[in-house]
JSON list of C-alpha atoms in Angstrom, two decimals:
[
{"chain": "T", "resi": 1, "resn": "UNK", "atom": "CA", "xyz": [-7.59, 1.17, 22.63]},
{"chain": "T", "resi": 2, "resn": "UNK", "atom": "CA", "xyz": [-6.87, 4.60, 21.19]},
{"chain": "T", "resi": 3, "resn": "UNK", "atom": "CA", "xyz": [-4.03, 7.00, 20.57]},
{"chain": "T", "resi": 4, "resn": "UNK", "atom": "CA", "xyz": [-4.20, 10.77, 20.69]},
{"chain": "T", "resi": 5, "resn": "UNK", "atom": "CA", "xyz": [-2.18, 12.34, 17.89]},
{"chain": "T", "resi": 6, "resn": "UNK", "atom": "CA", "xyz": [-0.78, 15.82, 17.59]},
{"chain": "T", "resi": 7, "resn": "UNK", "atom": "CA", "xyz": [0.54, 16.71, 14.14]},
{"chain": "T", "resi": 8, "resn": "UNK", "atom": "CA", "xyz": [0.56, 13.04, 13.23]},
{"chain": "T", "resi": 9, "resn": "UNK", "atom": "CA", "xyz": [2.57, 11.90, 16.25]},
{"chain": "T", "resi": 10, "resn": "UNK", "atom": "CA", "xyz": [1.20, 9.90, 19.20]},
{"chain": "T", "resi": 11, "resn": "UNK", "atom": "CA", "xyz": [1.10, 11.99, 22.38]},
{"chain": "T", "resi": 12, "resn": "UNK", "atom": "CA", "xyz": [-1.14, 9.85, 24.61]},
{"chain": "T", "resi": 13, "resn": "UNK", "atom": "CA", "xyz": [-2.53, 6.33, 24.63]},
{"chain": "T", "resi": 14, "resn": "UNK", "atom": "CA", "xyz": [-5.63, 4.63, 26.03]},
{"chain": "T", "resi": 15, "resn": "UNK", "atom": "CA", "xyz": [-5.75, 0.87, 26.42]},
{"chain": "T", "resi": 16, "resn": "UNK", "atom": "CA", "xyz": [-8.06, -0.89, 28.85]},
{"chain": "T", "resi": 17, "resn": "UNK", "atom": "CA", "xyz": [-10.15, -4.03, 28.97]},
{"chain": "T", "resi": 18, "resn": "UNK", "atom": "CA", "xyz": [-13.83, -4.31, 29.87]},
{"chain": "T", "resi": 19, "resn": "UNK", "atom": "CA", "xyz": [-14.88, -7.20, 32.06]},
{"chain": "T", "resi": 20, "resn": "UNK", "atom": "CA", "xyz": [-17.74, -9.08, 30.36]},
{"chain": "T", "resi": 21, "resn": "UNK", "atom": "CA", "xyz": [-19.76, -12.13, 31.35]},
{"chain": "T", "resi": 22, "resn": "UNK", "atom": "CA", "xyz": [-18.96, -14.20, 28.26]},
{"chain": "T", "resi": 23, "resn": "UNK", "atom": "CA", "xyz": [-16.80, -13.40, 25.22]},
{"chain": "T", "resi": 24, "resn": "UNK", "atom": "CA", "xyz": [-18.39, -16.23, 23.25]},
{"chain": "T", "resi": 25, "resn": "UNK", "atom": "CA", "xyz": [-16.86, -17.03, 19.87]},
{"chain": "T", "resi": 26, "resn": "UNK", "atom": "CA", "xyz": [-14.90, -13.74, 19.75]},
{"chain": "T", "resi": 27, "resn": "UNK", "atom": "CA", "xyz": [-12.14, -15.48, 21.71]},
{"chain": "T", "resi": 28, "resn": "UNK", "atom": "CA", "xyz": [-11.07, -17.02, 18.36]},
{"chain": "T", "resi": 29, "resn": "UNK", "atom": "CA", "xyz": [-10.72, -13.59, 16.76]},
{"chain": "T", "resi": 30, "resn": "UNK", "atom": "CA", "xyz": [-9.31, -11.47, 19.57]},
{"chain": "T", "resi": 31, "resn": "UNK", "atom": "CA", "xyz": [-7.55, -14.14, 21.64]},
{"chain": "T", "resi": 32, "resn": "UNK", "atom": "CA", "xyz": [-9.03, -12.85, 24.91]},
{"chain": "T", "resi": 33, "resn": "UNK", "atom": "CA", "xyz": [-10.85, -15.41, 27.02]},
{"chain": "T", "resi": 34, "resn": "UNK", "atom": "CA", "xyz": [-13.38, -14.96, 29.79]},
{"chain": "T", "resi": 35, "resn": "UNK", "atom": "CA", "xyz": [-10.55, -15.63, 32.25]},
{"chain": "T", "resi": 36, "resn": "UNK", "atom": "CA", "xyz": [-8.31, -12.99, 30.64]},
{"chain": "T", "resi": 37, "resn": "UNK", "atom": "CA", "xyz": [-11.01, -10.35, 30.97]},
{"chain": "T", "resi": 38, "resn": "UNK", "atom": "CA", "xyz": [-11.96, -11.45, 34.50]},
{"chain": "T", "resi": 39, "resn": "UNK", "atom": "CA", "xyz": [-8.34, -10.83, 35.54]},
{"chain": "T", "resi": 40, "resn": "UNK", "atom": "CA", "xyz": [-7.47, -7.77, 33.43]},
{"chain": "T", "resi": 41, "resn": "UNK", "atom": "CA", "xyz": [-10.90, -6.28, 32.81]},
{"chain": "T", "resi": 42, "resn": "UNK", "atom": "CA", "xyz": [-12.62, -3.43, 34.60]},
{"chain": "T", "resi": 43, "resn": "UNK", "atom": "CA", "xyz": [-16.22, -2.34, 34.80]},
{"chain": "T", "resi": 44, "resn": "UNK", "atom": "CA", "xyz": [-17.70, -1.03, 31.56]},
{"chain": "T", "resi": 45, "resn": "UNK", "atom": "CA", "xyz": [-18.75, 2.18, 33.30]},
{"chain": "T", "resi": 46, "resn": "UNK", "atom": "CA", "xyz": [-15.21, 2.96, 34.43]},
{"chain": "T", "resi": 47, "resn": "UNK", "atom": "CA", "xyz": [-13.58, 2.11, 31.09]},
{"chain": "T", "resi": 48, "resn": "UNK", "atom": "CA", "xyz": [-16.14, 3.78, 28.84]},
{"chain": "T", "resi": 49, "resn": "UNK", "atom": "CA", "xyz": [-16.34, 6.85, 31.08]},
{"chain": "T", "resi": 50, "resn": "UNK", "atom": "CA", "xyz": [-12.56, 7.22, 31.01]},
{"chain": "T", "resi": 51, "resn": "UNK", "atom": "CA", "xyz": [-12.50, 6.68, 27.25]},
{"chain": "T", "resi": 52, "resn": "UNK", "atom": "CA", "xyz": [-15.10, 9.40, 26.70]},
{"chain": "T", "resi": 53, "resn": "UNK", "atom": "CA", "xyz": [-12.95, 11.74, 28.79]},
{"chain": "T", "resi": 54, "resn": "UNK", "atom": "CA", "xyz": [-9.88, 10.72, 26.77]},
{"chain": "T", "resi": 55, "resn": "UNK", "atom": "CA", "xyz": [-11.75, 11.39, 23.51]},
{"chain": "T", "resi": 56, "resn": "UNK", "atom": "CA", "xyz": [-13.32, 14.69, 24.64]},
{"chain": "T", "resi": 57, "resn": "UNK", "atom": "CA", "xyz": [-12.67, 17.43, 22.10]},
{"chain": "T", "resi": 58, "resn": "UNK", "atom": "CA", "xyz": [-10.91, 15.08, 19.68]},
{"chain": "T", "resi": 59, "resn": "UNK", "atom": "CA", "xyz": [-11.80, 14.24, 16.11]},
{"chain": "T", "resi": 60, "resn": "UNK", "atom": "CA", "xyz": [-11.94, 10.45, 16.15]},
{"chain": "T", "resi": 61, "resn": "UNK", "atom": "CA", "xyz": [-10.42, 8.48, 13.29]},
{"chain": "T", "resi": 62, "resn": "UNK", "atom": "CA", "xyz": [-10.65, 4.74, 12.96]},
{"chain": "T", "resi": 63, "resn": "UNK", "atom": "CA", "xyz": [-11.06, 1.90, 10.54]},
{"chain": "T", "resi": 64, "resn": "UNK", "atom": "CA", "xyz": [-14.81, 1.21, 10.36]},
{"chain": "T", "resi": 65, "resn": "UNK", "atom": "CA", "xyz": [-15.12, 3.73, 13.21]},
{"chain": "T", "resi": 66, "resn": "UNK", "atom": "CA", "xyz": [-18.81, 4.43, 12.57]},
{"chain": "T", "resi": 67, "resn": "UNK", "atom": "CA", "xyz": [-19.60, 0.84, 13.55]},
{"chain": "T", "resi": 68, "resn": "UNK", "atom": "CA", "xyz": [-17.43, 1.17, 16.66]},
{"chain": "T", "resi": 69, "resn": "UNK", "atom": "CA", "xyz": [-19.15, 4.41, 17.66]},
{"chain": "T", "resi": 70, "resn": "UNK", "atom": "CA", "xyz": [-22.59, 2.81, 17.32]},
{"chain": "T", "resi": 71, "resn": "UNK", "atom": "CA", "xyz": [-21.46, -0.07, 19.55]},
{"chain": "T", "resi": 72, "resn": "UNK", "atom": "CA", "xyz": [-19.94, 2.36, 22.06]},
{"chain": "T", "resi": 73, "resn": "UNK", "atom": "CA", "xyz": [-23.10, 4.48, 22.21]},
{"chain": "T", "resi": 74, "resn": "UNK", "atom": "CA", "xyz": [-25.40, 1.45, 22.57]},
{"chain": "T", "resi": 75, "resn": "UNK", "atom": "CA", "xyz": [-23.31, -0.07, 25.35]},
{"chain": "T", "resi": 76, "resn": "UNK", "atom": "CA", "xyz": [-22.90, 3.25, 27.13]},
{"chain": "T", "resi": 77, "resn": "UNK", "atom": "CA", "xyz": [-26.66, 3.86, 27.06]},
{"chain": "T", "resi": 78, "resn": "UNK", "atom": "CA", "xyz": [-27.29, 0.38, 28.52]},
{"chain": "T", "resi": 79, "resn": "UNK", "atom": "CA", "xyz": [-25.12, 1.26, 31.54]},
{"chain": "T", "resi": 80, "resn": "UNK", "atom": "CA", "xyz": [-26.47, 4.78, 31.92]},
{"chain": "T", "resi": 81, "resn": "UNK", "atom": "CA", "xyz": [-23.69, 6.87, 30.34]},
{"chain": "T", "resi": 82, "resn": "UNK", "atom": "CA", "xyz": [-24.45, 9.78, 28.06]},
{"chain": "T", "resi": 83, "resn": "UNK", "atom": "CA", "xyz": [-22.38, 9.79, 24.90]},
{"chain": "T", "resi": 84, "resn": "UNK", "atom": "CA", "xyz": [-21.90, 13.22, 23.38]},
{"chain": "T", "resi": 85, "resn": "UNK", "atom": "CA", "xyz": [-21.97, 13.69, 19.62]},
{"chain": "T", "resi": 86, "resn": "UNK", "atom": "CA", "xyz": [-18.53, 12.60, 18.48]},
{"chain": "T", "resi": 87, "resn": "UNK", "atom": "CA", "xyz": [-16.93, 13.89, 15.32]},
{"chain": "T", "resi": 88, "resn": "UNK", "atom": "CA", "xyz": [-15.28, 11.12, 13.32]},
{"chain": "T", "resi": 89, "resn": "UNK", "atom": "CA", "xyz": [-13.66, 10.15, 10.04]},
{"chain": "T", "resi": 90, "resn": "UNK", "atom": "CA", "xyz": [-13.49, 6.58, 8.80]},
{"chain": "T", "resi": 91, "resn": "UNK", "atom": "CA", "xyz": [-10.25, 5.39, 7.19]},
{"chain": "T", "resi": 92, "resn": "UNK", "atom": "CA", "xyz": [-12.33, 2.68, 5.46]},
{"chain": "T", "resi": 93, "resn": "UNK", "atom": "CA", "xyz": [-14.26, 5.33, 3.53]},
{"chain": "T", "resi": 94, "resn": "UNK", "atom": "CA", "xyz": [-11.16, 7.38, 2.80]},
{"chain": "T", "resi": 95, "resn": "UNK", "atom": "CA", "xyz": [-9.20, 4.35, 1.61]},
{"chain": "T", "resi": 96, "resn": "UNK", "atom": "CA", "xyz": [-12.01, 3.43, -0.81]},
{"chain": "T", "resi": 97, "resn": "UNK", "atom": "CA", "xyz": [-11.61, 6.86, -2.42]},
{"chain": "T", "resi": 98, "resn": "UNK", "atom": "CA", "xyz": [-7.82, 6.86, -2.71]},
{"chain": "T", "resi": 99, "resn": "UNK", "atom": "CA", "xyz": [-6.46, 3.30, -2.70]},
{"chain": "T", "resi": 100, "resn": "UNK", "atom": "CA", "xyz": [-7.18, 0.70, -5.39]},
{"chain": "T", "resi": 101, "resn": "UNK", "atom": "CA", "xyz": [-7.45, -2.57, -3.45]},
{"chain": "T", "resi": 102, "resn": "UNK", "atom": "CA", "xyz": [-9.12, -5.97, -3.63]},
{"chain": "T", "resi": 103, "resn": "UNK", "atom": "CA", "xyz": [-11.10, -5.07, -0.48]},
{"chain": "T", "resi": 104, "resn": "UNK", "atom": "CA", "xyz": [-10.76, -2.51, 2.28]},
{"chain": "T", "resi": 105, "resn": "UNK", "atom": "CA", "xyz": [-10.23, -4.66, 5.35]},
{"chain": "T", "resi": 106, "resn": "UNK", "atom": "CA", "xyz": [-7.44, -3.36, 7.53]},
{"chain": "T", "resi": 107, "resn": "UNK", "atom": "CA", "xyz": [-5.33, -6.46, 6.81]},
{"chain": "T", "resi": 108, "resn": "UNK", "atom": "CA", "xyz": [-5.62, -5.95, 3.06]},
{"chain": "T", "resi": 109, "resn": "UNK", "atom": "CA", "xyz": [-4.78, -2.25, 3.23]},
{"chain": "T", "resi": 110, "resn": "UNK", "atom": "CA", "xyz": [-1.80, -2.91, 5.50]},
{"chain": "T", "resi": 111, "resn": "UNK", "atom": "CA", "xyz": [-0.42, -5.42, 2.98]},
{"chain": "T", "resi": 112, "resn": "UNK", "atom": "CA", "xyz": [-1.30, -3.30, -0.09]},
{"chain": "T", "resi": 113, "resn": "UNK", "atom": "CA", "xyz": [0.36, -0.19, 1.33]},
{"chain": "T", "resi": 114, "resn": "UNK", "atom": "CA", "xyz": [3.23, -1.98, 3.10]},
{"chain": "T", "resi": 115, "resn": "UNK", "atom": "CA", "xyz": [2.31, -0.56, 6.49]},
{"chain": "T", "resi": 116, "resn": "UNK", "atom": "CA", "xyz": [4.86, -1.24, 9.25]},
{"chain": "T", "resi": 117, "resn": "UNK", "atom": "CA", "xyz": [2.36, -2.55, 11.82]},
{"chain": "T", "resi": 118, "resn": "UNK", "atom": "CA", "xyz": [0.20, -5.48, 10.69]},
{"chain": "T", "resi": 119, "resn": "UNK", "atom": "CA", "xyz": [-3.23, -5.68, 12.32]},
{"chain": "T", "resi": 120, "resn": "UNK", "atom": "CA", "xyz": [-3.92, -8.60, 14.65]},
{"chain": "T", "resi": 121, "resn": "UNK", "atom": "CA", "xyz": [-7.53, -8.02, 15.77]},
{"chain": "T", "resi": 122, "resn": "UNK", "atom": "CA", "xyz": [-6.11, -6.85, 19.10]},
{"chain": "T", "resi": 123, "resn": "UNK", "atom": "CA", "xyz": [-7.19, -3.27, 19.73]},
{"chain": "T", "resi": 124, "resn": "UNK", "atom": "CA", "xyz": [-3.74, -1.86, 20.54]},
{"chain": "T", "resi": 125, "resn": "UNK", "atom": "CA", "xyz": [-2.15, -3.41, 17.43]},
{"chain": "T", "resi": 126, "resn": "UNK", "atom": "CA", "xyz": [-5.02, -2.37, 15.19]},
{"chain": "T", "resi": 127, "resn": "UNK", "atom": "CA", "xyz": [-4.80, 1.20, 16.49]},
{"chain": "T", "resi": 128, "resn": "UNK", "atom": "CA", "xyz": [-1.09, 1.30, 15.51]},
{"chain": "T", "resi": 129, "resn": "UNK", "atom": "CA", "xyz": [-2.00, -0.04, 12.06]},
{"chain": "T", "resi": 130, "resn": "UNK", "atom": "CA", "xyz": [-4.75, 2.56, 11.70]},
{"chain": "T", "resi": 131, "resn": "UNK", "atom": "CA", "xyz": [-2.38, 5.39, 12.69]},
{"chain": "T", "resi": 132, "resn": "UNK", "atom": "CA", "xyz": [0.05, 4.22, 10.00]},
{"chain": "T", "resi": 133, "resn": "UNK", "atom": "CA", "xyz": [-2.83, 3.93, 7.50]},
{"chain": "T", "resi": 134, "resn": "UNK", "atom": "CA", "xyz": [-3.98, 7.45, 8.36]},
{"chain": "T", "resi": 135, "resn": "UNK", "atom": "CA", "xyz": [-0.50, 8.80, 7.63]},
{"chain": "T", "resi": 136, "resn": "UNK", "atom": "CA", "xyz": [-0.47, 7.12, 4.22]},
{"chain": "T", "resi": 137, "resn": "UNK", "atom": "CA", "xyz": [-3.99, 8.30, 3.41]},
{"chain": "T", "resi": 138, "resn": "UNK", "atom": "CA", "xyz": [-3.18, 11.90, 4.33]},
{"chain": "T", "resi": 139, "resn": "UNK", "atom": "CA", "xyz": [-0.22, 11.77, 1.93]},
{"chain": "T", "resi": 140, "resn": "UNK", "atom": "CA", "xyz": [-2.47, 10.41, -0.85]},
{"chain": "T", "resi": 141, "resn": "UNK", "atom": "CA", "xyz": [-5.15, 13.03, -0.18]},
{"chain": "T", "resi": 142, "resn": "UNK", "atom": "CA", "xyz": [-2.58, 15.84, -0.36]},
{"chain": "T", "resi": 143, "resn": "UNK", "atom": "CA", "xyz": [-1.00, 14.37, -3.50]},
{"chain": "T", "resi": 144, "resn": "UNK", "atom": "CA", "xyz": [-4.35, 14.26, -5.30]},
{"chain": "T", "resi": 145, "resn": "UNK", "atom": "CA", "xyz": [-5.69, 17.59, -3.97]},
{"chain": "T", "resi": 146, "resn": "UNK", "atom": "CA", "xyz": [-4.99, 19.65, -7.12]},
{"chain": "T", "resi": 147, "resn": "UNK", "atom": "CA", "xyz": [-7.00, 17.27, -9.35]},
{"chain": "T", "resi": 148, "resn": "UNK", "atom": "CA", "xyz": [-9.90, 17.22, -6.83]},
{"chain": "T", "resi": 149, "resn": "UNK", "atom": "CA", "xyz": [-10.00, 21.02, -6.68]},
{"chain": "T", "resi": 150, "resn": "UNK", "atom": "CA", "xyz": [-10.45, 21.19, -10.46]},
{"chain": "T", "resi": 151, "resn": "UNK", "atom": "CA", "xyz": [-13.32, 18.68, -10.41]},
{"chain": "T", "resi": 152, "resn": "UNK", "atom": "CA", "xyz": [-14.97, 20.33, -7.40]},
{"chain": "T", "resi": 153, "resn": "UNK", "atom": "CA", "xyz": [-14.72, 23.74, -9.02]},
{"chain": "T", "resi": 154, "resn": "UNK", "atom": "CA", "xyz": [-16.34, 22.40, -12.17]},
{"chain": "T", "resi": 155, "resn": "UNK", "atom": "CA", "xyz": [-19.23, 20.47, -10.58]},
{"chain": "T", "resi": 156, "resn": "UNK", "atom": "CA", "xyz": [-19.79, 21.79, -7.03]},
{"chain": "T", "resi": 157, "resn": "UNK", "atom": "CA", "xyz": [-22.81, 23.93, -7.84]},
{"chain": "T", "resi": 158, "resn": "UNK", "atom": "CA", "xyz": [-24.59, 21.00, -9.48]},
{"chain": "T", "resi": 159, "resn": "UNK", "atom": "CA", "xyz": [-24.23, 18.77, -6.41]},
{"chain": "T", "resi": 160, "resn": "UNK", "atom": "CA", "xyz": [-24.32, 21.26, -3.52]},
{"chain": "T", "resi": 161, "resn": "UNK", "atom": "CA", "xyz": [-27.87, 20.48, -2.41]},
{"chain": "T", "resi": 162, "resn": "UNK", "atom": "CA", "xyz": [-27.32, 16.73, -2.60]},
{"chain": "T", "resi": 163, "resn": "UNK", "atom": "CA", "xyz": [-24.03, 17.00, -0.69]},
{"chain": "T", "resi": 164, "resn": "UNK", "atom": "CA", "xyz": [-25.74, 18.96, 2.09]},
{"chain": "T", "resi": 165, "resn": "UNK", "atom": "CA", "xyz": [-28.50, 16.34, 2.32]},
{"chain": "T", "resi": 166, "resn": "UNK", "atom": "CA", "xyz": [-25.93, 13.55, 2.50]},
{"chain": "T", "resi": 167, "resn": "UNK", "atom": "CA", "xyz": [-24.24, 15.28, 5.43]},
{"chain": "T", "resi": 168, "resn": "UNK", "atom": "CA", "xyz": [-27.61, 15.52, 7.18]},
{"chain": "T", "resi": 169, "resn": "UNK", "atom": "CA", "xyz": [-28.35, 11.85, 6.44]},
{"chain": "T", "resi": 170, "resn": "UNK", "atom": "CA", "xyz": [-24.98, 10.74, 7.79]},
{"chain": "T", "resi": 171, "resn": "UNK", "atom": "CA", "xyz": [-25.48, 12.74, 10.99]},
{"chain": "T", "resi": 172, "resn": "UNK", "atom": "CA", "xyz": [-28.97, 11.25, 11.38]}
]
């Protein structure tokens, strides 16, 4: 599941199921059985291909999105799809920088920040929670921007080379 946002507002949605041979123990987490996916699911090639078209040109944002992108790329390669380099930001990482919390699971952040859509481990619900989280994180980033600018101005030259290397490492 995914939502396309424009200026923070949803303008398009993507929500499809992939037919798989066996969901295994994940049925306990996601509530989708083999039968559910046999009825509602479609081929991985069709769903992933359509998702990649939906995501084309977008900056992807998600909670633990780097893990999701690795899974997407691995599965797509197995079925013969090429996955372009996708630009992404992880709300997990951003939340760790701006929200004091016991942990940074989506459930914990939703409760800590009083988000209106609790996550349920169902993709469509978790996307709504992540959109709400993104809105709160953007507000926190903007609120703390003046203090960050002072620190960056003071120390940027000392850490420029390391920061560039970290970007390269992340991309690798």
